Amino acid sequence: MTLAPLVAGAAGRPTLSFELFPPRTADGRDALWRRLSDLLATGPDFVSVTFGAAGATRGPSRDLLAHVLSSTAVPAMAHLTCVGSSRREVVDLACEFFDAGVRNVLALRGDPPCGAGEFTPHPDGVATARDLVELLQVADRRRLALRGGRLPVDVPPLSLAVAAFPRDRDEHELAVLRAKQDAGAQFAVCQVGWSAREYGTFLSRARAAGITMPLLPGLAVTHELRRLERIGELTGVPAPRELLAALDSGDERVRRRAATAFTSGLARDLLAVGAPGLHLYTFNAVEPVLDLLDDLRDHLRDHTTTTRPAERRVRAVGGALR
């Protein structure tokens, strides 16, 4: 399934998607796969699978993508970065994913490995996500040419997403995002954010800058204080003090309730200002996601877009949300 039309609201209701990361150990993999069915039973529109710096999780990422695609009907989106890789290596990896059935890719420049300092492009590689978007389209066309130039009838076209970084007044970020769109990106997944107001302002300014593709906001779904602090360190966008204070408790039930209440409120506010859906950063933890979806059940079912009234009741956000 090609994701771009769905993210744009083709189903007449908010898109729901999850981000997973490939476990680094066999025990972690087995634990995730045991609970993955519970997560996917909620009926997400797609799941994305992260890709470690400089290809550190190449095998595990591919295995998790293949597992989702082979064991469920949920579309999977592969993250793909260009850090530390030549153009040839990027194309080879992309073709591995294509051969595994992946037709949806989140094209990222990526971060250098820990301790590597500033990003330095590979001498024979690509330097930006925009360049990566172009390279992936070339790779897919060449792959199809070798196979007669036509997709099998049951294989959808390649769908490319990119990252977006909402900021109130960052003209450079808007220019970069517009360049990604012009190169062929069809939608964007936003970095974890904490403010519907900031997202709404970013959305308005993006539209004024000619960015027409859907911009899917990202929400961190966790009740772990240290995890939220780490997100702030990595992104430069700290979680709200009131949330951090609420999670500074030894009682897990208290922390789960506080995190669910905050994230549920943020989700409702994001949809109210025009978000086409919600992309949930799960950290492979099932229970916090189920808590959030239970709290949002009626809101997600009843919230519809206003642009496609004839399709409003095509389907609810499945499974546990019906």
JSON list of C-alpha atoms in Angstrom, two decimals, residues 2-128:
[
{"chain": "A", "resi": 2, "resn": "THR", "atom": "CA", "xyz": [1.22, 3.48, -0.85]},
{"chain": "A", "resi": 3, "resn": "LEU", "atom": "CA", "xyz": [0.88, 5.61, 2.26]},
{"chain": "A", "resi": 4, "resn": "ALA", "atom": "CA", "xyz": [0.78, 9.16, 0.91]},
{"chain": "A", "resi": 5, "resn": "PRO", "atom": "CA", "xyz": [-2.94, 9.30, 0.00]},
{"chain": "A", "resi": 6, "resn": "LEU", "atom": "CA", "xyz": [-3.90, 7.76, 3.33]},
{"chain": "A", "resi": 7, "resn": "VAL", "atom": "CA", "xyz": [-1.80, 10.25, 5.31]},
{"chain": "A", "resi": 8, "resn": "ALA", "atom": "CA", "xyz": [-3.48, 13.01, 3.32]},
{"chain": "A", "resi": 9, "resn": "GLY", "atom": "CA", "xyz": [-6.84, 11.91, 4.74]},
{"chain": "A", "resi": 10, "resn": "ALA", "atom": "CA", "xyz": [-8.15, 9.64, 2.00]},
{"chain": "A", "resi": 11, "resn": "ALA", "atom": "CA", "xyz": [-9.95, 7.50, 4.58]},
{"chain": "A", "resi": 12, "resn": "GLY", "atom": "CA", "xyz": [-11.77, 10.51, 5.98]},
{"chain": "A", "resi": 13, "resn": "ARG", "atom": "CA", "xyz": [-10.35, 10.24, 9.49]},
{"chain": "A", "resi": 14, "resn": "PRO", "atom": "CA", "xyz": [-6.98, 10.70, 11.23]},
{"chain": "A", "resi": 15, "resn": "THR", "atom": "CA", "xyz": [-4.06, 8.51, 10.27]},
{"chain": "A", "resi": 16, "resn": "LEU", "atom": "CA", "xyz": [-2.58, 6.45, 13.09]},
{"chain": "A", "resi": 17, "resn": "SER", "atom": "CA", "xyz": [0.97, 5.11, 12.87]},
{"chain": "A", "resi": 18, "resn": "PHE", "atom": "CA", "xyz": [3.62, 3.66, 15.17]},
{"chain": "A", "resi": 19, "resn": "GLU", "atom": "CA", "xyz": [7.40, 3.84, 15.18]},
{"chain": "A", "resi": 20, "resn": "LEU", "atom": "CA", "xyz": [9.34, 0.75, 16.26]},
{"chain": "A", "resi": 21, "resn": "PHE", "atom": "CA", "xyz": [13.05, 0.16, 16.61]},
{"chain": "A", "resi": 22, "resn": "PRO", "atom": "CA", "xyz": [14.82, -3.14, 15.91]},
{"chain": "A", "resi": 23, "resn": "PRO", "atom": "CA", "xyz": [15.90, -4.89, 19.13]},
{"chain": "A", "resi": 24, "resn": "ARG", "atom": "CA", "xyz": [19.64, -5.46, 19.41]},
{"chain": "A", "resi": 25, "resn": "THR", "atom": "CA", "xyz": [19.45, -8.84, 21.14]},
{"chain": "A", "resi": 26, "resn": "ALA", "atom": "CA", "xyz": [17.65, -12.11, 20.47]},
{"chain": "A", "resi": 27, "resn": "ASP", "atom": "CA", "xyz": [15.81, -11.82, 23.79]},
{"chain": "A", "resi": 28, "resn": "GLY", "atom": "CA", "xyz": [14.67, -8.31, 22.90]},
{"chain": "A", "resi": 29, "resn": "ARG", "atom": "CA", "xyz": [13.50, -9.48, 19.50]},
{"chain": "A", "resi": 30, "resn": "ASP", "atom": "CA", "xyz": [11.51, -12.37, 20.96]},
{"chain": "A", "resi": 31, "resn": "ALA", "atom": "CA", "xyz": [9.92, -10.10, 23.57]},
{"chain": "A", "resi": 32, "resn": "LEU", "atom": "CA", "xyz": [8.89, -7.55, 20.93]},
{"chain": "A", "resi": 33, "resn": "TRP", "atom": "CA", "xyz": [7.46, -10.14, 18.56]},
{"chain": "A", "resi": 34, "resn": "ARG", "atom": "CA", "xyz": [5.41, -11.67, 21.40]},
{"chain": "A", "resi": 35, "resn": "ARG", "atom": "CA", "xyz": [3.72, -8.32, 22.08]},
{"chain": "A", "resi": 36, "resn": "LEU", "atom": "CA", "xyz": [3.73, -6.94, 18.55]},
{"chain": "A", "resi": 37, "resn": "SER", "atom": "CA", "xyz": [0.43, -8.61, 17.71]},
{"chain": "A", "resi": 38, "resn": "ASP", "atom": "CA", "xyz": [-1.23, -6.74, 20.61]},
{"chain": "A", "resi": 39, "resn": "LEU", "atom": "CA", "xyz": [0.06, -3.45, 19.25]},
{"chain": "A", "resi": 40, "resn": "LEU", "atom": "CA", "xyz": [-0.87, -4.13, 15.64]},
{"chain": "A", "resi": 41, "resn": "ALA", "atom": "CA", "xyz": [-4.33, -5.37, 16.65]},
{"chain": "A", "resi": 42, "resn": "THR", "atom": "CA", "xyz": [-5.23, -1.72, 17.31]},
{"chain": "A", "resi": 43, "resn": "GLY", "atom": "CA", "xyz": [-5.30, -1.22, 13.54]},
{"chain": "A", "resi": 44, "resn": "PRO", "atom": "CA", "xyz": [-2.55, 1.30, 12.72]},
{"chain": "A", "resi": 45, "resn": "ASP", "atom": "CA", "xyz": [-2.35, 2.55, 9.16]},
{"chain": "A", "resi": 46, "resn": "PHE", "atom": "CA", "xyz": [1.35, 1.80, 9.07]},
{"chain": "A", "resi": 47, "resn": "VAL", "atom": "CA", "xyz": [4.39, 1.16, 11.23]},
{"chain": "A", "resi": 48, "resn": "SER", "atom": "CA", "xyz": [7.84, 2.57, 10.66]},
{"chain": "A", "resi": 49, "resn": "VAL", "atom": "CA", "xyz": [11.07, 0.81, 11.59]},
{"chain": "A", "resi": 50, "resn": "THR", "atom": "CA", "xyz": [14.13, 2.83, 12.54]},
{"chain": "A", "resi": 51, "resn": "PHE", "atom": "CA", "xyz": [17.61, 2.37, 11.12]},
{"chain": "A", "resi": 52, "resn": "GLY", "atom": "CA", "xyz": [20.71, 2.75, 13.28]},
{"chain": "A", "resi": 53, "resn": "ALA", "atom": "CA", "xyz": [23.43, 5.29, 12.63]},
{"chain": "A", "resi": 54, "resn": "ALA", "atom": "CA", "xyz": [25.68, 4.29, 9.73]},
{"chain": "A", "resi": 55, "resn": "GLY", "atom": "CA", "xyz": [23.65, 1.12, 9.20]},
{"chain": "A", "resi": 56, "resn": "ALA", "atom": "CA", "xyz": [24.23, -0.25, 12.69]},
{"chain": "A", "resi": 57, "resn": "THR", "atom": "CA", "xyz": [20.91, -2.11, 12.67]},
{"chain": "A", "resi": 58, "resn": "ARG", "atom": "CA", "xyz": [20.77, -3.09, 9.00]},
{"chain": "A", "resi": 59, "resn": "GLY", "atom": "CA", "xyz": [20.02, -6.78, 9.58]},
{"chain": "A", "resi": 60, "resn": "PRO", "atom": "CA", "xyz": [17.64, -6.35, 12.55]},
{"chain": "A", "resi": 61, "resn": "SER", "atom": "CA", "xyz": [15.78, -3.53, 10.77]},
{"chain": "A", "resi": 62, "resn": "ARG", "atom": "CA", "xyz": [15.29, -5.67, 7.68]},
{"chain": "A", "resi": 63, "resn": "ASP", "atom": "CA", "xyz": [14.18, -8.64, 9.79]},
{"chain": "A", "resi": 64, "resn": "LEU", "atom": "CA", "xyz": [11.59, -6.59, 11.70]},
{"chain": "A", "resi": 65, "resn": "LEU", "atom": "CA", "xyz": [10.23, -5.12, 8.48]},
{"chain": "A", "resi": 66, "resn": "ALA", "atom": "CA", "xyz": [9.98, -8.56, 6.93]},
{"chain": "A", "resi": 67, "resn": "HIS", "atom": "CA", "xyz": [8.24, -9.91, 10.04]},
{"chain": "A", "resi": 68, "resn": "VAL", "atom": "CA", "xyz": [5.59, -7.16, 9.97]},
{"chain": "A", "resi": 69, "resn": "LEU", "atom": "CA", "xyz": [5.02, -7.56, 6.24]},
{"chain": "A", "resi": 70, "resn": "SER", "atom": "CA", "xyz": [4.82, -11.35, 6.32]},
{"chain": "A", "resi": 71, "resn": "SER", "atom": "CA", "xyz": [2.72, -11.79, 9.46]},
{"chain": "A", "resi": 72, "resn": "THR", "atom": "CA", "xyz": [0.25, -8.89, 9.25]},
{"chain": "A", "resi": 73, "resn": "ALA", "atom": "CA", "xyz": [-1.64, -6.76, 6.75]},
{"chain": "A", "resi": 74, "resn": "VAL", "atom": "CA", "xyz": [-0.18, -3.56, 8.23]},
{"chain": "A", "resi": 75, "resn": "PRO", "atom": "CA", "xyz": [2.02, -1.62, 5.78]},
{"chain": "A", "resi": 76, "resn": "ALA", "atom": "CA", "xyz": [5.59, -1.06, 6.92]},
{"chain": "A", "resi": 77, "resn": "MET", "atom": "CA", "xyz": [7.82, 1.93, 6.26]},
{"chain": "A", "resi": 78, "resn": "ALA", "atom": "CA", "xyz": [11.58, 1.55, 6.39]},
{"chain": "A", "resi": 79, "resn": "HIS", "atom": "CA", "xyz": [13.83, 4.32, 7.66]},
{"chain": "A", "resi": 80, "resn": "LEU", "atom": "CA", "xyz": [16.86, 4.77, 5.44]},
{"chain": "A", "resi": 81, "resn": "THR", "atom": "CA", "xyz": [19.83, 7.04, 6.05]},
{"chain": "A", "resi": 82, "resn": "CYS", "atom": "CA", "xyz": [22.88, 7.97, 4.03]},
{"chain": "A", "resi": 83, "resn": "VAL", "atom": "CA", "xyz": [25.39, 8.49, 6.86]},
{"chain": "A", "resi": 84, "resn": "GLY", "atom": "CA", "xyz": [28.69, 6.74, 6.22]},
{"chain": "A", "resi": 85, "resn": "SER", "atom": "CA", "xyz": [27.48, 5.09, 3.00]},
{"chain": "A", "resi": 86, "resn": "SER", "atom": "CA", "xyz": [28.37, 5.48, -0.64]},
{"chain": "A", "resi": 87, "resn": "ARG", "atom": "CA", "xyz": [25.66, 5.89, -3.23]},
{"chain": "A", "resi": 88, "resn": "ARG", "atom": "CA", "xyz": [26.18, 2.29, -4.26]},
{"chain": "A", "resi": 89, "resn": "GLU", "atom": "CA", "xyz": [25.78, 1.07, -0.69]},
{"chain": "A", "resi": 90, "resn": "VAL", "atom": "CA", "xyz": [22.59, 3.08, -0.23]},
{"chain": "A", "resi": 91, "resn": "VAL", "atom": "CA", "xyz": [21.14, 1.65, -3.43]},
{"chain": "A", "resi": 92, "resn": "ASP", "atom": "CA", "xyz": [22.09, -1.90, -2.43]},
{"chain": "A", "resi": 93, "resn": "LEU", "atom": "CA", "xyz": [20.40, -1.50, 0.94]},
{"chain": "A", "resi": 94, "resn": "ALA", "atom": "CA", "xyz": [17.31, 0.06, -0.60]},
{"chain": "A", "resi": 95, "resn": "CYS", "atom": "CA", "xyz": [17.05, -2.87, -3.01]},
{"chain": "A", "resi": 96, "resn": "GLU", "atom": "CA", "xyz": [17.27, -5.28, -0.05]},
{"chain": "A", "resi": 97, "resn": "PHE", "atom": "CA", "xyz": [14.27, -3.54, 1.46]},
{"chain": "A", "resi": 98, "resn": "PHE", "atom": "CA", "xyz": [12.42, -3.48, -1.89]},
{"chain": "A", "resi": 99, "resn": "ASP", "atom": "CA", "xyz": [13.06, -7.20, -2.33]},
{"chain": "A", "resi": 100, "resn": "ALA", "atom": "CA", "xyz": [11.61, -7.79, 1.15]},
{"chain": "A", "resi": 101, "resn": "GLY", "atom": "CA", "xyz": [8.38, -6.12, 0.03]},
{"chain": "A", "resi": 102, "resn": "VAL", "atom": "CA", "xyz": [8.96, -2.62, 1.37]},
{"chain": "A", "resi": 103, "resn": "ARG", "atom": "CA", "xyz": [7.45, 0.12, -0.81]},
{"chain": "A", "resi": 104, "resn": "ASN", "atom": "CA", "xyz": [7.38, 2.90, 1.78]},
{"chain": "A", "resi": 105, "resn": "VAL", "atom": "CA", "xyz": [10.60, 4.62, 2.86]},
{"chain": "A", "resi": 106, "resn": "LEU", "atom": "CA", "xyz": [11.37, 7.44, 5.28]},
{"chain": "A", "resi": 107, "resn": "ALA", "atom": "CA", "xyz": [14.42, 9.09, 3.70]},
{"chain": "A", "resi": 108, "resn": "LEU", "atom": "CA", "xyz": [16.70, 10.67, 6.31]},
{"chain": "A", "resi": 109, "resn": "ARG", "atom": "CA", "xyz": [20.13, 12.18, 6.19]},
{"chain": "A", "resi": 110, "resn": "GLY", "atom": "CA", "xyz": [20.70, 10.59, 9.59]},
{"chain": "A", "resi": 111, "resn": "ASP", "atom": "CA", "xyz": [22.97, 11.35, 12.51]},
{"chain": "A", "resi": 112, "resn": "PRO", "atom": "CA", "xyz": [26.63, 10.33, 12.71]},
{"chain": "A", "resi": 113, "resn": "PRO", "atom": "CA", "xyz": [27.53, 7.51, 15.10]},
{"chain": "A", "resi": 114, "resn": "CYS", "atom": "CA", "xyz": [27.96, 8.49, 18.73]},
{"chain": "A", "resi": 115, "resn": "GLY", "atom": "CA", "xyz": [31.28, 10.24, 19.22]},
{"chain": "A", "resi": 116, "resn": "ALA", "atom": "CA", "xyz": [31.83, 10.87, 15.52]},
{"chain": "A", "resi": 117, "resn": "GLY", "atom": "CA", "xyz": [31.33, 14.64, 15.78]},
{"chain": "A", "resi": 118, "resn": "GLU", "atom": "CA", "xyz": [29.80, 16.68, 12.97]},
{"chain": "A", "resi": 119, "resn": "PHE", "atom": "CA", "xyz": [28.16, 15.03, 9.98]},
{"chain": "A", "resi": 120, "resn": "THR", "atom": "CA", "xyz": [30.55, 14.52, 7.09]},
{"chain": "A", "resi": 121, "resn": "PRO", "atom": "CA", "xyz": [29.17, 13.09, 3.85]},
{"chain": "A", "resi": 122, "resn": "HIS", "atom": "CA", "xyz": [30.76, 9.96, 2.44]},
{"chain": "A", "resi": 123, "resn": "PRO", "atom": "CA", "xyz": [33.12, 10.94, -0.41]},
{"chain": "A", "resi": 124, "resn": "ASP", "atom": "CA", "xyz": [30.98, 8.93, -2.84]},
{"chain": "A", "resi": 125, "resn": "GLY", "atom": "CA", "xyz": [27.69, 9.42, -1.01]},
{"chain": "A", "resi": 126, "resn": "VAL", "atom": "CA", "xyz": [24.83, 11.88, -0.76]},
{"chain": "A", "resi": 127, "resn": "ALA", "atom": "CA", "xyz": [24.83, 14.81, 1.62]},
{"chain": "A", "resi": 128, "resn": "THR", "atom": "CA", "xyz": [21.16, 15.57, 2.28]}
]
